[in-house]
CSV table of C-alpha atoms in Angstrom, one decimal:
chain,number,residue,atom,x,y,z
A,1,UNK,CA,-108.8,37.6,153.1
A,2,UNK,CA,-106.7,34.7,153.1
A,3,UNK,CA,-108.5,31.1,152.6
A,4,UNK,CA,-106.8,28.0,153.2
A,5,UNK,CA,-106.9,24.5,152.9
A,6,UNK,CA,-104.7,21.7,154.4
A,7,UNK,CA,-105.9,18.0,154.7
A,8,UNK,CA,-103.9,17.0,158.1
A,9,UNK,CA,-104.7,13.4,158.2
A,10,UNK,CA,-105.3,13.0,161.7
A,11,UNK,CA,-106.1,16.0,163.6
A,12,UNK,CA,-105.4,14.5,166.9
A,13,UNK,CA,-102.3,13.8,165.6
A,14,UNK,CA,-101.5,17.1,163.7
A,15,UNK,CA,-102.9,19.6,166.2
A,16,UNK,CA,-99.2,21.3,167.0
A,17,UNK,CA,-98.9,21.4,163.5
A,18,UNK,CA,-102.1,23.3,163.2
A,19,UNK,CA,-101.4,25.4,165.8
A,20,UNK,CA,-97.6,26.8,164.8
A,21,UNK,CA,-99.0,27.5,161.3
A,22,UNK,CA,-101.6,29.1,162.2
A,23,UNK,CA,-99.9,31.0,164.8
A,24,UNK,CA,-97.1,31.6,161.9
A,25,UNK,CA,-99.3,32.2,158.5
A,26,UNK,CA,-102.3,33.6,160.3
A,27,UNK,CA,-105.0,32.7,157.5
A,28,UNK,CA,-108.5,34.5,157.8
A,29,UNK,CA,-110.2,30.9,156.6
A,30,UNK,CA,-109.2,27.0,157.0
A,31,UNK,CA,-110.4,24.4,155.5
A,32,UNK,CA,-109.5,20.8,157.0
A,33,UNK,CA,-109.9,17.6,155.9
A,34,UNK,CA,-109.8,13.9,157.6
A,35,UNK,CA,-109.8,14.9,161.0
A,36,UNK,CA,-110.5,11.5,161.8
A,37,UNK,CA,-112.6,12.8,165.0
A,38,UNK,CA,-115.8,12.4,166.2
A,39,UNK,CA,-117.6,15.2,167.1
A,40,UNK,CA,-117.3,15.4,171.2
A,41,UNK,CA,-113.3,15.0,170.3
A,42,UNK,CA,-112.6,18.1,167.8
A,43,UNK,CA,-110.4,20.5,170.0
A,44,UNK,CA,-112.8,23.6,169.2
A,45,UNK,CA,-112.4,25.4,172.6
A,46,UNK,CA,-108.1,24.7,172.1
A,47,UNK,CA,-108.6,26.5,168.2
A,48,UNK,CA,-110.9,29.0,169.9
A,49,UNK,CA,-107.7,30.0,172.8
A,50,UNK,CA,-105.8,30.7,169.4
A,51,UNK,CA,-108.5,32.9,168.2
A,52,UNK,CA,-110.7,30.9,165.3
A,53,UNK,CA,-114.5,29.7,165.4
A,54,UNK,CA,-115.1,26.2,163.9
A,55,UNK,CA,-117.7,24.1,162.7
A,56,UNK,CA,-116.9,20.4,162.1
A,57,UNK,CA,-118.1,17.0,160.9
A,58,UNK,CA,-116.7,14.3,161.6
A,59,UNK,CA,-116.7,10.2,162.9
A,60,UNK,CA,-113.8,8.0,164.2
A,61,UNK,CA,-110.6,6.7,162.1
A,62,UNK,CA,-111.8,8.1,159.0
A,63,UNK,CA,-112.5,11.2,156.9
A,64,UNK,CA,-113.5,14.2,158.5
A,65,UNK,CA,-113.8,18.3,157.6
A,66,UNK,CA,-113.6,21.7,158.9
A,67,UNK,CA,-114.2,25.2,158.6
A,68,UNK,CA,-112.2,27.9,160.9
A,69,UNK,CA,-112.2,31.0,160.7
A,70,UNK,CA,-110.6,34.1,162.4
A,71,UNK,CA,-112.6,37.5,162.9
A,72,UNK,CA,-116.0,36.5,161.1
A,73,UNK,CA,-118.9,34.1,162.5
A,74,UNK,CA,-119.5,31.0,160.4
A,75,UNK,CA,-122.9,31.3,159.4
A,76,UNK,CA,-125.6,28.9,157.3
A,77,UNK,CA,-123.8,25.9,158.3
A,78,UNK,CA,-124.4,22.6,155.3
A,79,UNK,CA,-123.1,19.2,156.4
A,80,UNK,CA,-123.0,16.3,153.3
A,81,UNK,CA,-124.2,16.7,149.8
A,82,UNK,CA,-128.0,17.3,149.6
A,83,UNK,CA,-129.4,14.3,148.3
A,84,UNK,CA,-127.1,12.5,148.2
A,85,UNK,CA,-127.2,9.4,150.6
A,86,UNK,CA,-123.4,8.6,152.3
A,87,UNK,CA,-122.4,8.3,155.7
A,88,UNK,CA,-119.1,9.2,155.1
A,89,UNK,CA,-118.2,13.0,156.4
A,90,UNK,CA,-116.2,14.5,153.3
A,91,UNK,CA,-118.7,17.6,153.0
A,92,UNK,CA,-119.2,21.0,155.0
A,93,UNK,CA,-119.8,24.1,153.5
A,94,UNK,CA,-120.6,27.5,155.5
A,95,UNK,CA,-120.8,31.6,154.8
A,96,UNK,CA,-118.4,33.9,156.4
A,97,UNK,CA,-117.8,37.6,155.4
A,98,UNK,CA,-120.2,37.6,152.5
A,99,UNK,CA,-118.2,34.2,151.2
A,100,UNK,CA,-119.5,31.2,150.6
A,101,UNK,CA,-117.4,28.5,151.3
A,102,UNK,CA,-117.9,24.4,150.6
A,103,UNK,CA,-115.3,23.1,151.9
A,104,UNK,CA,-114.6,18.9,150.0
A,105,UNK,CA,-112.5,15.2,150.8
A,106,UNK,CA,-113.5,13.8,147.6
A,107,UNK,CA,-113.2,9.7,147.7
A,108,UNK,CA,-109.6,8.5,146.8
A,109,UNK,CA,-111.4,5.8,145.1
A,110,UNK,CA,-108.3,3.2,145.6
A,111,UNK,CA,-108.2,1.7,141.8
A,112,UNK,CA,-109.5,2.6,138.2
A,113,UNK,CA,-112.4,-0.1,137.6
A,114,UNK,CA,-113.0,-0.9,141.6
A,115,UNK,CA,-115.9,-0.3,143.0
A,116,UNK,CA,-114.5,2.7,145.2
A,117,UNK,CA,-113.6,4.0,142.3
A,118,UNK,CA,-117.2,3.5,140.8
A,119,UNK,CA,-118.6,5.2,144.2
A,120,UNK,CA,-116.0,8.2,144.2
A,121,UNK,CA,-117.7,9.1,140.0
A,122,UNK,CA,-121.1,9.1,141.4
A,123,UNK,CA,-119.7,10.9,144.4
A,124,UNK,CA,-118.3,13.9,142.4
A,125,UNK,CA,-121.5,13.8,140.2
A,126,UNK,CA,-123.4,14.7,142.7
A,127,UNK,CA,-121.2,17.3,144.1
A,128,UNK,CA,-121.1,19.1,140.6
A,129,UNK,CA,-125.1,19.4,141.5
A,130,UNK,CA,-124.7,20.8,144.5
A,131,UNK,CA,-122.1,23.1,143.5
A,132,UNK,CA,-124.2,24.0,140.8
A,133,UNK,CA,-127.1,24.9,143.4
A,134,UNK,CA,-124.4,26.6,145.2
A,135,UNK,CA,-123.2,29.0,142.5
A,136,UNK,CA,-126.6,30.2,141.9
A,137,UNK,CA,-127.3,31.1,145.6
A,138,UNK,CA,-123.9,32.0,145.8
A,139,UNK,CA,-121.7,33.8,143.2
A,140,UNK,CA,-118.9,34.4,145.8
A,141,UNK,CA,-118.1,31.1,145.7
A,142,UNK,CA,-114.7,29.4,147.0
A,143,UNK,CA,-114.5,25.7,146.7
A,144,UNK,CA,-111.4,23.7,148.2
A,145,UNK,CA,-109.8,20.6,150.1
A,146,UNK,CA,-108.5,17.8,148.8
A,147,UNK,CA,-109.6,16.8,145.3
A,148,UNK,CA,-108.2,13.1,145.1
A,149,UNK,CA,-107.1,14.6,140.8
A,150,UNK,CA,-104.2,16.0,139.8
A,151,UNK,CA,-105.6,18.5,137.2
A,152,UNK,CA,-103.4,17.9,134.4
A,153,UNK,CA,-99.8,16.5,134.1
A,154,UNK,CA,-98.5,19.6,135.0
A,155,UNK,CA,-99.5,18.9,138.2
A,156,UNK,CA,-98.2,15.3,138.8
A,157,UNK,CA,-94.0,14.6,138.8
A,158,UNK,CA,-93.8,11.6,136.8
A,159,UNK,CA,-96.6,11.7,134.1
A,160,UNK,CA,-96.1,8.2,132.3
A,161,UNK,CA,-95.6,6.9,135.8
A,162,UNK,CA,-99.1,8.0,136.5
A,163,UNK,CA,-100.6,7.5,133.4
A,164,UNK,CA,-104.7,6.4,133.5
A,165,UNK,CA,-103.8,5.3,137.3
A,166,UNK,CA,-105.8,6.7,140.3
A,167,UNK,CA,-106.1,10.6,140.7
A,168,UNK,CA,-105.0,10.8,137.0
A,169,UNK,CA,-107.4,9.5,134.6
A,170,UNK,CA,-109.3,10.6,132.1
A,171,UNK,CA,-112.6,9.9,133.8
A,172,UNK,CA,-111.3,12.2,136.8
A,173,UNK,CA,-110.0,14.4,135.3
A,174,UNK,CA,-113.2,15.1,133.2
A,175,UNK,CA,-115.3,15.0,136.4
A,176,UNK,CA,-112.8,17.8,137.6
A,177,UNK,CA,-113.6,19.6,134.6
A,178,UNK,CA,-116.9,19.7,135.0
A,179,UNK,CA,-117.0,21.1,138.0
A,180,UNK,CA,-115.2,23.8,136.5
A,181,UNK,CA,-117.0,24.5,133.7
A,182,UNK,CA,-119.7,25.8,136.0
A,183,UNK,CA,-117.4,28.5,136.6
A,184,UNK,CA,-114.9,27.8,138.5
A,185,UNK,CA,-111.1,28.8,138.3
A,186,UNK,CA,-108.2,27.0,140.2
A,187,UNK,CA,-106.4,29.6,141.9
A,188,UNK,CA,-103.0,28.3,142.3
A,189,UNK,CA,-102.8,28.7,138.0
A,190,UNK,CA,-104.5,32.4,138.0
A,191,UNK,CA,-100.8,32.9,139.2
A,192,UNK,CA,-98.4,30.8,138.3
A,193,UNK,CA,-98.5,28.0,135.5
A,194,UNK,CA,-94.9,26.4,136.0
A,195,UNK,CA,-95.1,22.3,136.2
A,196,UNK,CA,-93.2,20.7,139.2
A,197,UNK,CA,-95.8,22.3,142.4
A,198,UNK,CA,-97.0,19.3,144.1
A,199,UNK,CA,-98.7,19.3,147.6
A,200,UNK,CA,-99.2,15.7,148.4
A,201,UNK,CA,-96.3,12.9,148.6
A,202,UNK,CA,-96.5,9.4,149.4
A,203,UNK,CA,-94.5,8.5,152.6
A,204,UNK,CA,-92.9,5.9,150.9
A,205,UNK,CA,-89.7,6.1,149.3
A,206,UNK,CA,-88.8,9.8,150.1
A,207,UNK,CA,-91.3,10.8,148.2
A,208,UNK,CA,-91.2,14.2,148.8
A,209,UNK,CA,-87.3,14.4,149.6
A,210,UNK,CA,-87.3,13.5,145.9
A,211,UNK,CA,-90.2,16.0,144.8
A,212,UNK,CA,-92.3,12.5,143.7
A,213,UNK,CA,-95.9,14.5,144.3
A,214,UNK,CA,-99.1,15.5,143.2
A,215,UNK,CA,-100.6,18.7,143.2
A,216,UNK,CA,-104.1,17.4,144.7
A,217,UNK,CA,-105.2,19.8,147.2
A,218,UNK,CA,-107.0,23.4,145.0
A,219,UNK,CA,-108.9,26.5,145.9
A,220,UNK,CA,-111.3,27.2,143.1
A,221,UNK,CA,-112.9,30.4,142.9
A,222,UNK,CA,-116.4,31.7,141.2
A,223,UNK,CA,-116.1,34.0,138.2
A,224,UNK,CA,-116.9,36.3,141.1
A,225,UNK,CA,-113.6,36.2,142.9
A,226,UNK,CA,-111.7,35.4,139.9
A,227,UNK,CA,-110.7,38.9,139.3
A,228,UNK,CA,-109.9,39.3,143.6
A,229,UNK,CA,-107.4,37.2,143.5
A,230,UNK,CA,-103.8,38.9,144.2
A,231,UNK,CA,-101.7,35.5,145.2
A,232,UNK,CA,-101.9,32.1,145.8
A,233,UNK,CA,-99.7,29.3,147.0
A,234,UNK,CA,-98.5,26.2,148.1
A,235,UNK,CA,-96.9,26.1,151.9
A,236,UNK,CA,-94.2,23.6,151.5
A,237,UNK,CA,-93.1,24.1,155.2
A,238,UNK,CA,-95.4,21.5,157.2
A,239,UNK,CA,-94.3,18.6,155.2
A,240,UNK,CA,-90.5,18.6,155.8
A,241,UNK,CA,-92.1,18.9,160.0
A,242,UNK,CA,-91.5,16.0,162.5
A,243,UNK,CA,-94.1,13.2,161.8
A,244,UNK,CA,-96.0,15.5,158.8
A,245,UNK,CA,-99.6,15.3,157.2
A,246,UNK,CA,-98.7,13.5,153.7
A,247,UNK,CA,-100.3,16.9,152.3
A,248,UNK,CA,-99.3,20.5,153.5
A,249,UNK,CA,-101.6,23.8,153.4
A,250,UNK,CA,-102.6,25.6,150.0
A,251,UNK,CA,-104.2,29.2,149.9
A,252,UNK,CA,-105.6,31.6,147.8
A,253,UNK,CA,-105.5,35.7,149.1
A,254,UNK,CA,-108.6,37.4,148.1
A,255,UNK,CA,-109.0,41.5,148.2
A,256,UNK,CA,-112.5,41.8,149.0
């Protein structure tokens, strides 16, 4: 079963992209992130011609996620973060083939010290609750999308450059960390632990012409799936596309 993630950044915008890689790497799961559609807009019956169910949340301009999947129904659909009051559509989670999967935007959070920045650390507190909730319902768990934190400076091109700025501090990264010590393992370094994998660049300044990225976007699997894992990877192909997402796909293969 292969699971993906890929934060497209405009899904009316992206949608050939979407439909040559999934026509090319022909994942069993995706997980999307900011659509940037409302609801009436997301091109379900056009995903459905190329074979893949989907469940969506989104609202104009901003954010956005989805779940697709290819061969399995999507069942016990979860939009948001229980109890956790934010308009803001960056949370869908859903079970398909005995797999529970929560798919997450997490807040960029612009600045350390703003208040976005304030709003995205009570944001991922809550979603270490509800992952916690999860876990217990769920031991098959697979949590991915686009984390907004490099994990460590392995994962980030220019380390001093980025030093206690956005997506790179401590306070993050410790958030991050919590989350994992519920039991979670990023699959991308179950496999390979090499610095200098990035899947987000800036379009600025031929960032990722000149490898300037972050690895942002993870699939973290339960102690459950830990041991299913055979591969995971980072699809460099999309970004070097005509008018790219900023990020590009990430997967994880499970043998279940």
């Amino acid at each position: 079963m292969k699971i993906a993630s890929w934060n497209v950044n405009s899904l009316n915008v992206r949608m050939p992209h979407l439909s040559q890689w999934l026509g090319e790497s022909r994942p069993d799961v995706v997980a999307l992130q900011e659509t940037k559609l409302e609801d009436g807009r997301f091109p379900d019956t056009e995903l459905a011609a190329l074979g893949y169910r989907s469940v969506f949340a989104g609202q104009k301009t901003y954010n956005g996620v989805a779940i697709l999947a290819r061969g399995h129904a999507i069942e016990d659909v979860q939009v948001g973060i229980p109890g956790f009051d934010d308009e803001q559509k960056r949370v869908i989670a859903a079970t398909i083939n005995g797999v529970r999967i929560v798919d997450f935007y997490i807040v960029n959070g612009q600045a350390v010290g703003s208040a976005k920045f304030d709003y995205k650390m009570r944001w991922l507190a809550a979603a270490r609750a509800m992952l916690a909730d999860e876990l217990a319902r769920h031991p098959q768990l697979v949590v991915l999308g686009d984390f907004n934190i490099a994990p460590t400076d392995a994962d980030v091109h220019n380390p001093k450059r980025w030093q206690e700025k956005i997506m790179c501090s401590t306070p993050e990264r410790d958030a991050l960390g919590a989350m994992a010590a519920l039991g979670l393992h990023d699959s991308f370094r179950l496999h390979c632990d090499e610095a200098g994998h990035h899947s987000w660049w800036d379009y600025r300044l031929l960032a990722f012409d000149r490898g300037w990225g972050l690895r942002i976007d993870l699939v973290l699997l339960s102690d459950a799936l830990r041991a299913r894992c055979t591969g995971a990877g980072i699809d460099l192909a999309p970004r070097g596309w005509e008018r790219p997402s900023d990020h590009t796909p990430v997967w994880a293969q499970l043998d279940l």
